[in-house]
Amino acid sequence: MNVDETDLPGMGRRKDFMTASGRRIGVVELREGQTELIVSTWDDPDTCQASIPLTGDEAATLGNLLGGQHLAMKLSEEHREIPGIVTRQFSIAADSPFQNQPMGKACIRTRCGVSIVAIMREGEVVPSPGPDVVLHAGDLLVAVGTQEGLDAAADILRNG
């Protein structure tokens, strides 16, 4: 995928790409630290059809959702030929009993046989997180296990 980067003098930097459907999608990173999600016309990247301002938390959450989905799809593809193995994503809610706690405190692998294979945080991937990694609200956990184990893990992360 070809990402075009354009300096916007006095404003910041635009990064965008052409989708298969012929739309240009990207972000504008403003000098003051704000981020805008943009959709432009295919023939003129300067003609903005939509612009959505995002707070830092919103930009991080969007990055986690998109990156987590891509990672989960890739893992699902790799495990497709292994009967009974499923990949799922879990979001750490602000009211999760494990927010600001080490992941190991939840004992997910011990209690339900599920492996947390990655954490998406603020648009970055934490691969193969250890039990000492502290979970934060908005983290997206990518897990692999049986359907029953993943259902149990979801309950544990929600209710303790």
CSV table of C-alpha atoms in Angstrom, one decimal, residues 1-148:
chain,number,residue,atom,x,y,z
A,1,MET,CA,0.0,0.0,0.0
A,2,ASN,CA,1.4,3.4,-1.0
A,3,VAL,CA,1.0,6.1,1.6
A,4,ASP,CA,1.5,9.6,0.4
A,5,GLU,CA,2.9,12.1,2.9
A,6,THR,CA,2.5,15.8,2.3
A,7,ASP,CA,3.9,18.7,4.4
A,8,LEU,CA,1.3,21.3,5.1
A,9,PRO,CA,3.3,24.5,5.8
A,10,GLY,CA,2.2,26.2,9.0
A,11,MET,CA,-0.3,23.4,9.8
A,12,GLY,CA,1.3,20.0,10.0
A,13,ARG,CA,1.5,16.9,7.9
A,14,ARG,CA,-1.1,14.9,5.8
A,15,LYS,CA,-0.7,11.1,5.3
A,16,ASP,CA,-3.2,9.4,3.0
A,17,PHE,CA,-3.7,6.5,0.6
A,18,MET,CA,-6.0,5.4,-2.1
A,19,THR,CA,-8.5,2.6,-1.3
A,20,ALA,CA,-9.5,-0.1,-3.7
A,21,SER,CA,-12.9,1.6,-4.0
A,22,GLY,CA,-11.2,4.8,-5.3
A,23,ARG,CA,-11.4,6.9,-2.1
A,24,ARG,CA,-8.5,8.7,-0.5
A,25,ILE,CA,-8.4,8.2,3.3
A,26,GLY,CA,-5.9,9.6,5.7
A,27,VAL,CA,-5.0,11.7,8.7
A,28,VAL,CA,-3.8,15.2,9.2
A,29,GLU,CA,-1.5,15.6,12.1
A,30,LEU,CA,-1.7,19.2,13.1
A,31,ARG,CA,1.3,21.0,14.7
A,32,GLU,CA,-0.7,21.7,17.9
A,33,GLY,CA,-1.0,17.9,18.4
A,34,GLN,CA,-4.6,17.4,17.1
A,35,THR,CA,-5.5,14.7,14.6
A,36,GLU,CA,-8.1,14.8,11.9
A,37,LEU,CA,-9.4,11.8,9.9
A,38,ILE,CA,-10.0,12.9,6.3
A,39,VAL,CA,-11.7,11.6,3.2
A,40,SER,CA,-10.7,13.2,-0.1
A,41,THR,CA,-11.7,12.8,-3.7
A,42,TRP,CA,-9.7,10.3,-5.7
A,43,ASP,CA,-8.6,12.9,-8.3
A,44,ASP,CA,-7.7,15.7,-5.9
A,45,PRO,CA,-6.3,15.0,-2.4
A,46,ASP,CA,-6.7,18.6,-1.5
A,47,THR,CA,-10.5,18.4,-2.0
A,48,CYS,CA,-11.7,17.2,1.4
A,49,GLN,CA,-15.1,15.5,1.4
A,50,ALA,CA,-15.1,14.9,5.1
A,51,SER,CA,-12.9,15.9,8.1
A,52,ILE,CA,-13.4,14.5,11.6
A,53,PRO,CA,-11.4,16.0,14.4
A,54,LEU,CA,-10.2,13.3,16.9
A,55,THR,CA,-8.9,13.7,20.4
A,56,GLY,CA,-5.7,11.8,21.3
A,57,ASP,CA,-7.8,9.1,23.0
A,58,GLU,CA,-10.1,8.8,20.0
A,59,ALA,CA,-7.2,8.5,17.5
A,60,ALA,CA,-5.6,5.9,19.7
A,61,THR,CA,-8.8,3.9,20.0
A,62,LEU,CA,-9.4,4.1,16.3
A,63,GLY,CA,-5.8,2.9,15.7
A,64,ASN,CA,-6.4,0.0,18.2
A,65,LEU,CA,-9.7,-1.0,16.5
A,66,LEU,CA,-8.2,-1.0,13.0
A,67,GLY,CA,-4.9,-2.6,14.0
A,68,GLY,CA,-6.5,-5.2,16.2
A,69,GLN,CA,-8.9,-6.2,13.5
A,70,HIS,CA,-6.1,-6.7,11.0
A,71,LEU,CA,-4.1,-8.7,13.5
A,72,ALA,CA,-7.1,-10.8,14.5
A,73,MET,CA,-7.9,-11.5,10.8
A,74,LYS,CA,-4.3,-12.6,10.2
A,75,LEU,CA,-4.3,-14.9,13.2
A,76,SER,CA,-7.7,-16.3,12.2
A,77,GLU,CA,-6.3,-17.1,8.7
A,78,GLU,CA,-3.3,-18.8,10.2
A,79,HIS,CA,-5.5,-20.9,12.6
A,80,ARG,CA,-8.2,-21.7,10.1
A,81,GLU,CA,-7.0,-25.3,9.5
A,82,ILE,CA,-6.8,-26.0,13.2
A,83,PRO,CA,-10.2,-27.3,14.4
A,84,GLY,CA,-11.6,-25.6,17.5
A,85,ILE,CA,-9.1,-22.7,17.6
A,86,VAL,CA,-10.7,-19.3,17.5
A,87,THR,CA,-9.2,-15.7,17.6
A,88,ARG,CA,-11.1,-12.9,19.4
A,89,GLN,CA,-10.5,-9.4,20.5
A,90,PHE,CA,-11.3,-8.0,24.0
A,91,SER,CA,-11.4,-4.4,24.9
A,92,ILE,CA,-10.5,-3.3,28.5
A,93,ALA,CA,-13.3,-1.1,29.7
A,94,ALA,CA,-12.9,1.7,32.1
A,95,ASP,CA,-14.8,-0.3,34.7
A,96,SER,CA,-12.9,-3.6,34.2
A,97,PRO,CA,-11.6,-5.0,37.5
A,98,PHE,CA,-8.2,-5.5,35.7
A,99,GLN,CA,-7.8,-1.9,34.5
A,100,ASN,CA,-4.4,-0.6,35.8
A,101,GLN,CA,-3.5,-4.1,36.9
A,102,PRO,CA,-0.9,-6.6,35.7
A,103,MET,CA,-2.4,-8.9,33.1
A,104,GLY,CA,-1.3,-11.9,35.1
A,105,LYS,CA,-3.7,-11.0,37.9
A,106,ALA,CA,-6.6,-12.1,35.6
A,107,CYS,CA,-5.0,-15.6,35.3
A,108,ILE,CA,-6.7,-16.0,31.9
A,109,ARG,CA,-4.5,-18.9,30.6
A,110,THR,CA,-4.8,-20.8,33.9
A,111,ARG,CA,-8.5,-20.2,34.4
A,112,CYS,CA,-9.7,-20.8,30.8
A,113,GLY,CA,-6.8,-22.0,28.6
A,114,VAL,CA,-6.8,-18.8,26.5
A,115,SER,CA,-3.6,-17.1,25.3
A,116,ILE,CA,-3.3,-13.4,25.0
A,117,VAL,CA,-1.1,-13.1,21.9
A,118,ALA,CA,-1.0,-9.3,21.6
A,119,ILE,CA,-2.2,-6.0,23.0
A,120,MET,CA,-3.1,-3.1,20.8
A,121,ARG,CA,-2.4,0.1,22.7
A,122,GLU,CA,-2.5,3.7,21.3
A,123,GLY,CA,-2.0,2.3,17.8
A,124,GLU,CA,1.0,0.2,18.7
A,125,VAL,CA,1.2,-3.6,19.1
A,126,VAL,CA,2.6,-5.2,22.2
A,127,PRO,CA,3.4,-8.7,20.9
A,128,SER,CA,3.4,-11.7,23.3
A,129,PRO,CA,2.7,-9.7,26.4
A,130,GLY,CA,3.9,-11.2,29.6
A,131,PRO,CA,2.0,-11.4,32.9
A,132,ASP,CA,3.6,-8.2,34.2
A,133,VAL,CA,2.2,-6.0,31.4
A,134,VAL,CA,-0.3,-3.5,33.0
A,135,LEU,CA,-3.7,-3.3,31.3
A,136,HIS,CA,-5.2,0.1,30.6
A,137,ALA,CA,-8.7,1.2,29.6
A,138,GLY,CA,-8.9,1.1,25.9
A,139,ASP,CA,-6.4,-1.7,25.4
A,140,LEU,CA,-7.5,-4.2,22.8
A,141,LEU,CA,-6.4,-7.7,23.7
A,142,VAL,CA,-6.0,-10.3,20.9
A,143,ALA,CA,-6.6,-13.8,22.2
A,144,VAL,CA,-6.5,-17.3,20.9
A,145,GLY,CA,-8.4,-20.3,22.3
A,146,THR,CA,-11.5,-22.4,22.1
A,147,GLN,CA,-14.9,-20.8,21.8
A,148,GLU,CA,-15.8,-21.8,25.4
